[in-house]
Amino acid sequence: MGKFLIITGIVLLLIGIIIQYYGRIPFLGKLPGDIRIERENFKFYFPITTSILISVIISLILLLIQKAKQ
């Protein structure tokens, strides 16, 4: 139970750091494949490539955590 709490805390810390410095990471949200439409009174932004990249990174982290438990 203790290891789970430590890992959860580290993951939450990393998520907090990413949220805090999101605007300062130059490539995050501006990757090829991110959809951005800007008109006079309308803005639409869908970061699909960024979402896929973050999903892959989180999946790899969880896989490493799972392998470390075994």
C-alpha positions as a LaTeX table, in Angstrom:
\begin{tabular}{lrrr}
\hline
Residue & $x$ (\AA) & $y$ (\AA) & $z$ (\AA) \\
\hline
Met1 & 0.00 & 0.00 & 0.00 \\
Gly2 & 2.88 & 2.34 & 0.78 \\
Lys3 & 4.46 & 1.93 & $-2.67$ \\
Phe4 & 1.11 & 2.66 & $-4.30$ \\
Leu5 & 0.77 & 5.93 & $-2.37$ \\
Ile6 & 4.32 & 6.99 & $-3.24$ \\
Ile7 & 3.82 & 6.25 & $-6.94$ \\
Thr8 & 0.46 & 8.02 & $-6.93$ \\
Gly9 & 2.07 & 11.05 & $-5.30$ \\
Ile10 & 4.86 & 11.14 & $-7.87$ \\
Val11 & 2.38 & 10.87 & $-10.75$ \\
Leu12 & 0.26 & 13.68 & $-9.29$ \\
Leu13 & 3.39 & 15.79 & $-8.82$ \\
Leu14 & 4.38 & 15.28 & $-12.46$ \\
Ile15 & 0.88 & 16.15 & $-13.65$ \\
Gly16 & 0.96 & 19.30 & $-11.53$ \\
Ile17 & 4.32 & 20.33 & $-12.99$ \\
Ile18 & 3.05 & 19.76 & $-16.53$ \\
Ile19 & $-0.07$ & 21.84 & $-15.85$ \\
Gln20 & 1.98 & 24.62 & $-14.24$ \\
Tyr21 & 4.48 & 24.90 & $-17.09$ \\
Tyr22 & 2.20 & 23.86 & $-19.99$ \\
Gly23 & 2.54 & 27.20 & $-21.79$ \\
Arg24 & 6.32 & 27.13 & $-21.50$ \\
Ile25 & 6.78 & 23.74 & $-23.18$ \\
Pro26 & 7.35 & 24.84 & $-26.79$ \\
Phe27 & 6.11 & 21.80 & $-28.71$ \\
Leu28 & 3.15 & 20.83 & $-26.53$ \\
Gly29 & $-0.09$ & 21.82 & $-28.25$ \\
Lys30 & 1.62 & 22.91 & $-31.46$ \\
Leu31 & 2.43 & 19.58 & $-33.05$ \\
Pro32 & 1.60 & 18.74 & $-36.67$ \\
Gly33 & $-1.86$ & 17.20 & $-36.66$ \\
Asp34 & $-3.30$ & 19.49 & $-33.98$ \\
Ile35 & $-6.41$ & 21.11 & $-35.43$ \\
Arg36 & $-6.76$ & 24.86 & $-35.04$ \\
Ile37 & $-9.44$ & 26.94 & $-36.77$ \\
Glu38 & $-9.65$ & 30.66 & $-36.07$ \\
Arg39 & $-12.29$ & 32.95 & $-37.56$ \\
Glu40 & $-13.58$ & 36.39 & $-36.57$ \\
Asn41 & $-15.92$ & 35.28 & $-33.79$ \\
Phe42 & $-14.98$ & 31.62 & $-33.60$ \\
Lys43 & $-12.00$ & 29.66 & $-32.34$ \\
Phe44 & $-11.73$ & 25.89 & $-32.41$ \\
Tyr45 & $-8.73$ & 23.98 & $-31.15$ \\
Phe46 & $-8.41$ & 20.21 & $-30.93$ \\
Pro47 & $-4.93$ & 18.96 & $-29.97$ \\
Ile48 & $-5.31$ & 15.42 & $-31.33$ \\
Thr49 & $-1.61$ & 14.72 & $-31.89$ \\
Thr50 & $-0.68$ & 16.14 & $-28.51$ \\
Ser51 & $-3.39$ & 14.01 & $-26.89$ \\
Ile52 & $-2.07$ & 10.87 & $-28.56$ \\
Leu53 & 1.50 & 11.69 & $-27.50$ \\
Ile54 & 0.47 & 12.26 & $-23.87$ \\
Ser55 & $-1.57$ & 9.03 & $-23.93$ \\
Val56 & 1.43 & 7.04 & $-25.18$ \\
Ile57 & 3.71 & 8.56 & $-22.54$ \\
Ile58 & 1.24 & 7.82 & $-19.73$ \\
Ser59 & 0.77 & 4.27 & $-21.03$ \\
Leu60 & 4.54 & 3.70 & $-21.04$ \\
Ile61 & 4.85 & 5.06 & $-17.50$ \\
Leu62 & 2.07 & 2.79 & $-16.26$ \\
Leu63 & 3.64 & $-0.19$ & $-18.05$ \\
Leu64 & 6.98 & 0.51 & $-16.37$ \\
Ile65 & 5.26 & 0.80 & $-12.99$ \\
Gln66 & 3.47 & $-2.51$ & $-13.59$ \\
Lys67 & 6.72 & $-4.22$ & $-14.59$ \\
Ala68 & 8.47 & $-2.80$ & $-11.51$ \\
Lys69 & 5.83 & $-4.36$ & $-9.23$ \\
Gln70 & 6.48 & $-7.86$ & $-10.58$ \\
\hline
\end{tabular}
